[in-house]
Backbone as a ProteinNet text record, in pm:
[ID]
protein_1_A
[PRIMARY]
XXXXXXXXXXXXXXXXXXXXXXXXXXXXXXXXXXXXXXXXXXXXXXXXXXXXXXXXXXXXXXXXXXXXXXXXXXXXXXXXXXXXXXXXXXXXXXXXXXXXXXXXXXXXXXXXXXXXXXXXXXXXXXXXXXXXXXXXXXXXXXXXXXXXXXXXXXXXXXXXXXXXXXXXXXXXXXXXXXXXXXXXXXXXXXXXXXXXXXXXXXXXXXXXXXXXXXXXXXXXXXXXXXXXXXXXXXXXXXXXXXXX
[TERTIARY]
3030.6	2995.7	2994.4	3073	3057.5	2971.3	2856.8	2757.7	2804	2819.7	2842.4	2673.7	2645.5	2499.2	2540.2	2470	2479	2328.7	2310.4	2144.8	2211.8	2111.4	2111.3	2212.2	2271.3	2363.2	2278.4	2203.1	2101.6	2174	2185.5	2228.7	2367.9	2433.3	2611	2695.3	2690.4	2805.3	2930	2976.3	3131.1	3133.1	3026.5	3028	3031.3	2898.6	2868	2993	3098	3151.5	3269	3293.1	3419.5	3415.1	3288.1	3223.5	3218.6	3195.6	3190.7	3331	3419.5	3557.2	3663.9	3581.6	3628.8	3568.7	3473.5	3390	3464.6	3481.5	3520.3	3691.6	3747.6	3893.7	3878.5	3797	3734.1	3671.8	3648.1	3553.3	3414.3	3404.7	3187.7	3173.9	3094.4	3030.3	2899.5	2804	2700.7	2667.8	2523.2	2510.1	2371.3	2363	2243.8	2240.2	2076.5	2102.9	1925.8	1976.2	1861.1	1785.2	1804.4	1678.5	1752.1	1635	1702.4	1790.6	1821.3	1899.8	1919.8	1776.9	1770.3	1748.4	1736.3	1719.2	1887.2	1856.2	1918	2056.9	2102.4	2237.9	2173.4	2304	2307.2	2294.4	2313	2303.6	2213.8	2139.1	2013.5	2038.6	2034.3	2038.7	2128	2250.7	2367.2	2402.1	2334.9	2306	2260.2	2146.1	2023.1	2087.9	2154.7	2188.2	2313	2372.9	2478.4	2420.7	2329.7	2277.9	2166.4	2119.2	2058.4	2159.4	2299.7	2367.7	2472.4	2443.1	2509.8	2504.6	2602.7	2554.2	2469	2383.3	2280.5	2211.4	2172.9	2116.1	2016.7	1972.7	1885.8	1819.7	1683.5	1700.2	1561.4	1565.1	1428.8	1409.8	1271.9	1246.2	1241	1302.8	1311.9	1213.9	1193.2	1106.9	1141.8	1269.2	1265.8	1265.8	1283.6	1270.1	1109.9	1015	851.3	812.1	869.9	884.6	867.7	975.5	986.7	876.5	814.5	717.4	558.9	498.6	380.6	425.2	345.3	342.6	274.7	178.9	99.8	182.2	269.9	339.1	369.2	368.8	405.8	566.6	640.7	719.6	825.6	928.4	985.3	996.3	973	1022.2	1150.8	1282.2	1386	1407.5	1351.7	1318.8	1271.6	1132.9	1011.3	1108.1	1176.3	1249.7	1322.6	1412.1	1487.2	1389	1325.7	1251.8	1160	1146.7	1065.1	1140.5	1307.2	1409.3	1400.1	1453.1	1488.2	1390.8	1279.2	1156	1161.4	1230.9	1233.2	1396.7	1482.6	1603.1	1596.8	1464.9	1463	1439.8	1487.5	1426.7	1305.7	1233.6	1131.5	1155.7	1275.1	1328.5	1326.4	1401.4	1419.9	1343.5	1207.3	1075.2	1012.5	1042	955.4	1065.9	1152.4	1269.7	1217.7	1239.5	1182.7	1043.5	950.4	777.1	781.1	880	901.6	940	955.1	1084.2	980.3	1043	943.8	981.9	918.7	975.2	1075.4	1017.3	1103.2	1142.2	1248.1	1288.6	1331.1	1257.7	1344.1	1385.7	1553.2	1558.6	1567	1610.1	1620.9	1668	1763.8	1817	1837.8	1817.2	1824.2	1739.4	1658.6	1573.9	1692.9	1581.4	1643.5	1533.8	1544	1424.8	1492.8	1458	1515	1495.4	1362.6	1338.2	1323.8	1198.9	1186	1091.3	1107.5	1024.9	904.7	920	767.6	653.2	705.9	626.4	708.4	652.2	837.6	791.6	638.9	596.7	546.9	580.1	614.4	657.3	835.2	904.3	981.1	974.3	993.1	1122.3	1173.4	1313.6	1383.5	1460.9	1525.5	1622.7	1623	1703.4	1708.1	1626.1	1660.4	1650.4	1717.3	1651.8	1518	1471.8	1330.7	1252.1	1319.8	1287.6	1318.9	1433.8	1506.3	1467.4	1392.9	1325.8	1232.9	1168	1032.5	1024.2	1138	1175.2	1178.5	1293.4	1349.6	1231.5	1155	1016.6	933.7	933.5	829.5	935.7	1051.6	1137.4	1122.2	1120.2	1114.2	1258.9	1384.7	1486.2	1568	1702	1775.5	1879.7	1874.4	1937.4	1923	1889.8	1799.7	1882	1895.7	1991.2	1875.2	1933.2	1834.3	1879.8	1832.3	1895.2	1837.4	1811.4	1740.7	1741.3	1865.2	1889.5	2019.9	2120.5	2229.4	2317.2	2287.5	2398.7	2437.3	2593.3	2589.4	2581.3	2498.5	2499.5	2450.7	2500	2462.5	2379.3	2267.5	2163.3	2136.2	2159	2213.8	2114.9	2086.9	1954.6	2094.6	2062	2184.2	2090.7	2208.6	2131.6	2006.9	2000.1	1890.3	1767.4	1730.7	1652.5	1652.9	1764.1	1763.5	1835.1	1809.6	1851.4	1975.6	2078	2170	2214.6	2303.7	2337.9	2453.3	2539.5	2675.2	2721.2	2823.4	2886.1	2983.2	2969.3	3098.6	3209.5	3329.3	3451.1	3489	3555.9	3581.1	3661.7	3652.5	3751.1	3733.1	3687.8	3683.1	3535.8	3608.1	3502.8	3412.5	3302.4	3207.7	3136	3171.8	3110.4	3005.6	2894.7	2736.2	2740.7	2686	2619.6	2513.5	2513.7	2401.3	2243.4	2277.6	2176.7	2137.7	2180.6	2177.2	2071.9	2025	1949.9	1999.6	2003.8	2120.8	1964.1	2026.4	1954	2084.3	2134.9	2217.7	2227	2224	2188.4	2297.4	2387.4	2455.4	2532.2	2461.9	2478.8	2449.4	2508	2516.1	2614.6	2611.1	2660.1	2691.5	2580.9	2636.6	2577.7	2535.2	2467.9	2504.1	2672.8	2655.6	2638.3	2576.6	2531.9	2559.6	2668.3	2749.5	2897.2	2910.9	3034.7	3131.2	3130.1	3215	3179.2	3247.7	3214	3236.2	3304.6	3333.1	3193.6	3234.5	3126.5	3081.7	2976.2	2945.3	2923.6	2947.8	2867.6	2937.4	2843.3	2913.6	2942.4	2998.5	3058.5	3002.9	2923.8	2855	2893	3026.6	3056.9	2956.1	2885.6	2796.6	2841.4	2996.9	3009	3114.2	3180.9	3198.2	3118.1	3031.1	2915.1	2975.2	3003.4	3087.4	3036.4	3026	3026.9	3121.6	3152.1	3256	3182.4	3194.9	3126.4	3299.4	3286.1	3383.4	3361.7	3437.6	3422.1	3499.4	3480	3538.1	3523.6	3622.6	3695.8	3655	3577.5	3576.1	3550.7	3522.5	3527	3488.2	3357.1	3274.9	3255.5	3387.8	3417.3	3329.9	3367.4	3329.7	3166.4	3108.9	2952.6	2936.4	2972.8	2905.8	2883.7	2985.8	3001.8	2861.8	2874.1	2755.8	2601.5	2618.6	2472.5	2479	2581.4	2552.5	2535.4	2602.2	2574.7	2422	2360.7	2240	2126.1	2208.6	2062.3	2023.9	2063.4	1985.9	2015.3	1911.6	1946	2106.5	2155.6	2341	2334.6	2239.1	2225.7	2304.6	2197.7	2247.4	2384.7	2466.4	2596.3	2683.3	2667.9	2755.2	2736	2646.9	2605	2734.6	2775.2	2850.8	2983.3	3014.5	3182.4	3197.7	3060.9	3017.6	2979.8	2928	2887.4	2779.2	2677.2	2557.7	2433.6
-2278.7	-2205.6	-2055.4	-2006.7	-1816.8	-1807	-1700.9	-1647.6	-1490.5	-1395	-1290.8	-1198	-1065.4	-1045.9	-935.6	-897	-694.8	-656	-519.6	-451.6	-308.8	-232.4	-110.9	-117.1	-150.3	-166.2	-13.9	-5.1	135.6	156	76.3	105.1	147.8	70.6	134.1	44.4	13.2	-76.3	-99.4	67	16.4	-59.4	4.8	-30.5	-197.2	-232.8	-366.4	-472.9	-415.9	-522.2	-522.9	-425.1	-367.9	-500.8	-471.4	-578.8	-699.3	-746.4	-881	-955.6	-868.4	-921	-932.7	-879.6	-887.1	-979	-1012.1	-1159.2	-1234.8	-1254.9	-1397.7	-1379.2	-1370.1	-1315.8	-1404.4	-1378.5	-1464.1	-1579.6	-1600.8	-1747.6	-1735.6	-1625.6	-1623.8	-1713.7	-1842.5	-1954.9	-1899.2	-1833.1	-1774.1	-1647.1	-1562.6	-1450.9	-1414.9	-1302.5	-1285.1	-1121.2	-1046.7	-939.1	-897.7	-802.7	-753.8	-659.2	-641.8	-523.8	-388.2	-342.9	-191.3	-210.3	-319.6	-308.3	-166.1	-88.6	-16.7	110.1	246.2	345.5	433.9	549.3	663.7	653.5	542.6	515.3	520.4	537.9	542.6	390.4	255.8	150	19.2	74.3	-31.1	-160.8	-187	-271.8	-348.1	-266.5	-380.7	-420.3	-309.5	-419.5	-514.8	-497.4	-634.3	-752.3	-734.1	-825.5	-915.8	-801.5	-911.5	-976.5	-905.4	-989.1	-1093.3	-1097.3	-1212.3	-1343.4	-1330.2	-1397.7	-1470.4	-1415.4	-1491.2	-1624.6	-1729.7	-1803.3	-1838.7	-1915.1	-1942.8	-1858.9	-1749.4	-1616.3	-1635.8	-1587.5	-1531.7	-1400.1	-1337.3	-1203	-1156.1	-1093.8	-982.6	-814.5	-830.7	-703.7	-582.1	-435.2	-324.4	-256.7	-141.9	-20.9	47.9	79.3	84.3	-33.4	-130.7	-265.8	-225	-208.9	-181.7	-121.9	52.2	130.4	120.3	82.9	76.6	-20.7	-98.7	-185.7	-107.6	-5.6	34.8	175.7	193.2	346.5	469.2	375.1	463.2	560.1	469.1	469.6	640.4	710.4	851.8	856.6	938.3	978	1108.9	1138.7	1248.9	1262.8	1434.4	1436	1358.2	1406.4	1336.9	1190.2	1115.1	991.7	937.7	1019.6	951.5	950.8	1083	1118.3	997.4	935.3	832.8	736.3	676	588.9	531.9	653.1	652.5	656.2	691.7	649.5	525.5	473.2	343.3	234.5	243.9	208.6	127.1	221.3	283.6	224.2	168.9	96.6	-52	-134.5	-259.9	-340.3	-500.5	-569.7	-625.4	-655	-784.8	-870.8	-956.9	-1029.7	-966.2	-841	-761.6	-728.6	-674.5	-670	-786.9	-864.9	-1016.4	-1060.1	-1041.1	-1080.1	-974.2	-863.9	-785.5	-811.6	-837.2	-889.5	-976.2	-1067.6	-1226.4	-1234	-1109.9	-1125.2	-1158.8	-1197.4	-1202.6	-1060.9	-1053.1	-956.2	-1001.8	-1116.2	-1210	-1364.3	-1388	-1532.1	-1564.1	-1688.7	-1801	-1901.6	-1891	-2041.7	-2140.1	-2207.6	-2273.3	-2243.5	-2104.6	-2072.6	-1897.9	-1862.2	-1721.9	-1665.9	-1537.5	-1444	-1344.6	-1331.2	-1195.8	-1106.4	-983.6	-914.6	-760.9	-698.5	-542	-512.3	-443.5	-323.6	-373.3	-443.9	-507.9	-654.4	-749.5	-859.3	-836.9	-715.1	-686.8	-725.7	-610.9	-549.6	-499.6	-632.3	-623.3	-495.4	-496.7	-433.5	-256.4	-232.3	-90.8	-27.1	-132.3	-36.6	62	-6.9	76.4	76.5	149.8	219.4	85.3	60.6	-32.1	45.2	148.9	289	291	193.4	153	-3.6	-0.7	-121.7	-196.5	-117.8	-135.2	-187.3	-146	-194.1	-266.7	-309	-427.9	-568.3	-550.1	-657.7	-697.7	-606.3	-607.3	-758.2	-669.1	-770.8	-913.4	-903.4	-1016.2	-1134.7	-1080.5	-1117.9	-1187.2	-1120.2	-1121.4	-1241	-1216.1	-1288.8	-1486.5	-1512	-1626.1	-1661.5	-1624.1	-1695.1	-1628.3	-1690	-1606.5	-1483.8	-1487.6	-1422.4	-1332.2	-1241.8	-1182.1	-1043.9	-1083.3	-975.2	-883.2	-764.2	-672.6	-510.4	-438.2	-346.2	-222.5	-137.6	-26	141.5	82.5	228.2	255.3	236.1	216.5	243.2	190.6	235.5	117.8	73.1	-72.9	-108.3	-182.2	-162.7	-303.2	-345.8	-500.4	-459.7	-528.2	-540.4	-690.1	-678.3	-803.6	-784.1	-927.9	-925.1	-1010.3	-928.5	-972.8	-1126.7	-1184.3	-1279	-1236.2	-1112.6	-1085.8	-1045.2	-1068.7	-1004.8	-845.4	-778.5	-650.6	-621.9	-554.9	-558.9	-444.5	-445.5	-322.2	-353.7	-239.6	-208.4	-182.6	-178.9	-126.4	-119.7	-30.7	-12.5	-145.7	-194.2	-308.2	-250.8	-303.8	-241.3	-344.2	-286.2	-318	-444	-553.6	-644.6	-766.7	-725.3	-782.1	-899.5	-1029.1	-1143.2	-1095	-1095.8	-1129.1	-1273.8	-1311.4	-1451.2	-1399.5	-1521	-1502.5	-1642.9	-1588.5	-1731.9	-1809.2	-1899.7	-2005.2	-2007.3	-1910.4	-1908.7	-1740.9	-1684	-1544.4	-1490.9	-1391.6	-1333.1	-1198.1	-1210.2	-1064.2	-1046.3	-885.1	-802.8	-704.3	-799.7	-731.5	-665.1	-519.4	-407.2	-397.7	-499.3	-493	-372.5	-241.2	-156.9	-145.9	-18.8	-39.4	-59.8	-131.9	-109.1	11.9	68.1	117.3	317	349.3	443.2	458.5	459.5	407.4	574.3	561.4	665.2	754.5	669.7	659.8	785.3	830	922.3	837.9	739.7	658.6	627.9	683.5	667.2	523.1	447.7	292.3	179.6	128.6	18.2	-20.4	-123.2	-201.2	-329.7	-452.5	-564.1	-673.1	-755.5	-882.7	-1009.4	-1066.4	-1214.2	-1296.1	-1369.1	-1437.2	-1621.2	-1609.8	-1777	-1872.7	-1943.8	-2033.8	-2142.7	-2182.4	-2286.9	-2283.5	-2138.1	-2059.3	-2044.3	-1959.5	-1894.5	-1766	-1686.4	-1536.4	-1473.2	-1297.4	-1260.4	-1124.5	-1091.9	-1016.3	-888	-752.4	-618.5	-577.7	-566.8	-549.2	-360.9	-287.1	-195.4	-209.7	-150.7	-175.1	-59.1	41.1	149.6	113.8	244.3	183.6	349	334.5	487.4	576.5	591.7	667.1	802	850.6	950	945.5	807.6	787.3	738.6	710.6	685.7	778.6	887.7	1045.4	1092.9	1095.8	1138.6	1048.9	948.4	867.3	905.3	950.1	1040.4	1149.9	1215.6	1370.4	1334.9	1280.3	1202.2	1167.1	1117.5	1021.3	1140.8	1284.6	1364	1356	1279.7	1222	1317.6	1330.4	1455	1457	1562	1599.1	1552.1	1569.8	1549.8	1402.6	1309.8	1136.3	1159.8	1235.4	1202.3	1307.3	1395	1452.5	1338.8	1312.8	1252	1108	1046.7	917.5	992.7	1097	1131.3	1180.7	1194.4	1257.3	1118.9	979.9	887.4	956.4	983.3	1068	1063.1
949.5	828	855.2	748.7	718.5	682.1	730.6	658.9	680.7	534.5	539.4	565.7	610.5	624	556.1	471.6	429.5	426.5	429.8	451.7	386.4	321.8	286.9	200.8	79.9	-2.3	-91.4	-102.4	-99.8	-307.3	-385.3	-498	-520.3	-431.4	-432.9	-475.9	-592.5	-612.5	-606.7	-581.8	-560	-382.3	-325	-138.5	-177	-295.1	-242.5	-299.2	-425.6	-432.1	-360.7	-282.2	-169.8	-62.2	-40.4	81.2	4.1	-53.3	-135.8	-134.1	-179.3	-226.6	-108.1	10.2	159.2	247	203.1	271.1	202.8	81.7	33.5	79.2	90.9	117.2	297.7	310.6	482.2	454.2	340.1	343.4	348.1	354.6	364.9	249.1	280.4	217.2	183.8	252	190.8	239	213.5	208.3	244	312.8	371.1	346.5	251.4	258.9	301.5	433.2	513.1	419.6	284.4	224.3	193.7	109.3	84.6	-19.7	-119.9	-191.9	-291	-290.5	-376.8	-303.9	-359.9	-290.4	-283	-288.7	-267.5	-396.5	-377.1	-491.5	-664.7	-740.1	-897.2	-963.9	-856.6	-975.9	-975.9	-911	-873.8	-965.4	-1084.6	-1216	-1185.6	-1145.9	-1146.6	-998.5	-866.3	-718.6	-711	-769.1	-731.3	-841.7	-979.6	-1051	-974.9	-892.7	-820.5	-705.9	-614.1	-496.1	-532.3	-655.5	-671.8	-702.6	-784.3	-747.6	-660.5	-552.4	-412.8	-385.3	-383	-309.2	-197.9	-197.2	-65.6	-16.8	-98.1	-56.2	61.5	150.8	225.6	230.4	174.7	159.8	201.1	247.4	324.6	228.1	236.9	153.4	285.4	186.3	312.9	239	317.7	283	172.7	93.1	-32.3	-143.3	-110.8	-194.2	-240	-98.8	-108.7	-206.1	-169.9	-274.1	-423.8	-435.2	-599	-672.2	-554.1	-618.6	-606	-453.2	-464.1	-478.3	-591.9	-627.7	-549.4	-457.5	-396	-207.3	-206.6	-96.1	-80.9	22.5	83.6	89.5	89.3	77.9	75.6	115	87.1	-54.1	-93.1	-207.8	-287.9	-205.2	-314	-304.8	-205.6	-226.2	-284.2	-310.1	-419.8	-573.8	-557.7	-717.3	-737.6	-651.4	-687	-703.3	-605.5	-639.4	-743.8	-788.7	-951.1	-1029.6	-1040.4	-1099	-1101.2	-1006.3	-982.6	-1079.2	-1039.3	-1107.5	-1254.2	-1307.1	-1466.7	-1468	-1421.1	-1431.3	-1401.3	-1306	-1284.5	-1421.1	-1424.2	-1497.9	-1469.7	-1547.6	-1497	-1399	-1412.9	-1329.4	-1195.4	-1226.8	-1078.6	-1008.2	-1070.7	-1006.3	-929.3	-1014.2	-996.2	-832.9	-859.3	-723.9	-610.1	-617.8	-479.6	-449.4	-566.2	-507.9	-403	-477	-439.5	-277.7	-199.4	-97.2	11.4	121.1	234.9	340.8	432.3	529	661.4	664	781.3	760	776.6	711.3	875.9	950.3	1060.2	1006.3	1058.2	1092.9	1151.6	1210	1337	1450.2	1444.2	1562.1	1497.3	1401.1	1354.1	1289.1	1351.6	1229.9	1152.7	1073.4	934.2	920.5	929.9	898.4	925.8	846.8	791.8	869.7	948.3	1041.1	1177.5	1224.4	1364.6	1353.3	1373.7	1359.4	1456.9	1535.9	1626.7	1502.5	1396.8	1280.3	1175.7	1123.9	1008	865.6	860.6	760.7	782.3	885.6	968.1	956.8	903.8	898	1052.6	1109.4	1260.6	1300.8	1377.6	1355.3	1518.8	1554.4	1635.6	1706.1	1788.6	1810.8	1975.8	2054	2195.9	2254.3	2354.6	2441.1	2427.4	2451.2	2446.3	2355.4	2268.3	2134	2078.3	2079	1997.6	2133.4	2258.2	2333.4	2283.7	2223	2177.2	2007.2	1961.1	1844.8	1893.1	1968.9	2022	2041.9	2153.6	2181.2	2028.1	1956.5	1854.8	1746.2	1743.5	1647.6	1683	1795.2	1881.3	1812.2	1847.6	1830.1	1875.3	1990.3	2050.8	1969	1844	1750.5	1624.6	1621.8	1509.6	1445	1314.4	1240.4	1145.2	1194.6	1138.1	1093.4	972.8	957.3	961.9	852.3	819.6	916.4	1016	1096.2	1058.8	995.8	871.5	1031.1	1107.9	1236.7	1294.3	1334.9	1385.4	1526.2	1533.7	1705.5	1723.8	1916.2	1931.4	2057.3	2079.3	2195	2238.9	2359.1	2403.8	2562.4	2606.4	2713.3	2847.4	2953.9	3086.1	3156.6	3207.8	3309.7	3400.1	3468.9	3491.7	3418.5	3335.5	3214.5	3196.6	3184.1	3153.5	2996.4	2922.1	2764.7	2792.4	2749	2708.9	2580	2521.6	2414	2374.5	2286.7	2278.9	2122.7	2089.4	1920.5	1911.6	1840.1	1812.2	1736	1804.3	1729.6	1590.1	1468.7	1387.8	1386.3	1334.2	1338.4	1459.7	1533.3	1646	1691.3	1696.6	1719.5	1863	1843.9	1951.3	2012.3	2079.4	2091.2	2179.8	2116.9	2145.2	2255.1	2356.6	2484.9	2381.7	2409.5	2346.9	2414.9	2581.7	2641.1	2646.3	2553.6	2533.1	2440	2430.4	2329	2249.5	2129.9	2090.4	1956.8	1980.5	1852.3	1751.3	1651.4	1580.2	1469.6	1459.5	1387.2	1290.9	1173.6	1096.6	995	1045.8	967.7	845.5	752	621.8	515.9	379.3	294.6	248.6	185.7	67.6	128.5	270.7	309.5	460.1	506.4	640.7	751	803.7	903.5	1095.6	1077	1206.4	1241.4	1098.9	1071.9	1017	1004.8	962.6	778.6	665.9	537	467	523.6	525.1	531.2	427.9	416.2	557.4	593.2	673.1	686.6	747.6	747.8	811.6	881.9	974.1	903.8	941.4	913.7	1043.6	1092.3	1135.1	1104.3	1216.9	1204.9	1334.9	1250.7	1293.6	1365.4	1334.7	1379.3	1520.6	1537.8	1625	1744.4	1678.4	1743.6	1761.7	1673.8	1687.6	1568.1	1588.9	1471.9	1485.7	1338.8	1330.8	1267.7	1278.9	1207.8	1165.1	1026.3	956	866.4	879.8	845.1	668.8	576	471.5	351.3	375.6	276.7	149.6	27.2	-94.2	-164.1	-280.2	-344	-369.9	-222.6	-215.4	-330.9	-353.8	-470.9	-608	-651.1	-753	-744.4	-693.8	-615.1	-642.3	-541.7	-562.4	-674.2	-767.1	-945.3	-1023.5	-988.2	-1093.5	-988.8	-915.6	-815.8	-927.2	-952.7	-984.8	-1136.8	-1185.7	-1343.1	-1353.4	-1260.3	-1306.6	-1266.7	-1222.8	-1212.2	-1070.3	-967.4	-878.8	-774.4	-654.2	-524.7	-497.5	-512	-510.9	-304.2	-276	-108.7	-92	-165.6	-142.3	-168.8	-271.1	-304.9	-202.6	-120.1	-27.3	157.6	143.3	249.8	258.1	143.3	119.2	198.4	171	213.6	397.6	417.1	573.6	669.3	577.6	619	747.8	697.9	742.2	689.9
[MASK]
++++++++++++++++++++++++++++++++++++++++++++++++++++++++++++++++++++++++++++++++++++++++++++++++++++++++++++++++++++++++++++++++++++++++++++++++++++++++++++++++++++++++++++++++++++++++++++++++++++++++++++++++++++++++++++++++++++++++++++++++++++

């Protein structure tokens, strides 16, 4: 089985259906999205209306999913601005769906959880070794997909118990040991942060045991225009063409 994963789709719909129409083109049978659906992008309404319809969804709430639900939460200014946008664009339904989310979903052989399963409600950034052990540790499963640093990266523990790290190249299968432990940082959709302005997200064949980080071109252009249309920080919409 294909399971496609996306995180940080951050309100971008042209990113998320770029990525959509490129999983299924592969067969992704179902779908897994690490959080953050909302935040910084122009179409919150019509993200979350498509990622609630995924097949077989799997979905974890991120630190802006949080957001838009506690008002009391600290914040940067132009964040808070969107976010109180955003707010004021959900349905009922949509509300009731991000309340609804958990922070960490196991399953029998895989976690899901946005930031770090140390402390999934933290919010804590996954940016060394050290850290993504720490998860690992706390996740209890040799495999744990996780997002919210919009950067793609694989952390992987050696036969001697030492953790290293590395960028995965585009396109290219990784096969996972069965006696291995990996921490995989999926990147982003719709906000990717690496220099690279191209979508993000893995294809995760289960029955393999491989996963693929697929980079995926879409119209960032027109994203930017409905940022500057909707009023929203002109920052979020130069940042899409710098992938920054």
């Amino acid at each position: 089985m294909r399971v496609a994963i996306l995180s940080d789709v951050h309100a971008n719909i042209e990113a998320l259906s770029a990525c959509l129409a490129h999983a299924a083109a592969r067969d992704a049978e179902r779908f897994v999205c690490l959080g953050d659906s909302v935040g910084y992008g122009p179409d919150p309404r019509l993200v979350l209306g498509l990622v609630m319809s995924l097949p077989g969804l799997v979905a974890v709430r991120g630190n802006h999913d949080e957001a838009v639900l506690a008002r009391e939460r600290p914040m940067p200014p132009e964040v808070a601005e969107v976010v109180n946008w955003t707010r004021g664009q959900l349905s009922p339904a949509q509300r009731a769906f991000l309340a609804g989310l958990p922070y960490l979903v196991r399953d029998e052989t895989v976690a899901y959880v946005h930031a770090s399963a140390e402390s999934p409600n933290r919010w804590e950034y996954i940016e060394s070794s050290e850290r993504a052990a720490a998860c690992a540790d706390a996740a209890e499963r040799r495999l744990v997909f996780v997002g919210h640093v919009h950067i793609p990266r694989i952390y992987y523990e050696t036969p001697g118990g030492r953790w290293r790290e590395y960028s995965p190249e585009d396109g290219h299968a990784v096969p996972l040991s069965p006696r291995g432990r990996y921490v995989v940082n999926v990147g982003s959709v719709g906000q990717p942060r690496d220099g690279n302005s191209a979508s993000c997200y893995v294809i995760h064949d289960r029955g393999r045991n491989t996963i693929v980080f697929h980079r995926v071109p879409y119209d960032y252009v027109r994203t930017a225009r409905r940022i500057r249309e909707r009023a929203l920080p002109p920052r979020f919409a130069h940042r899409l063409a710098e992938g920054r």
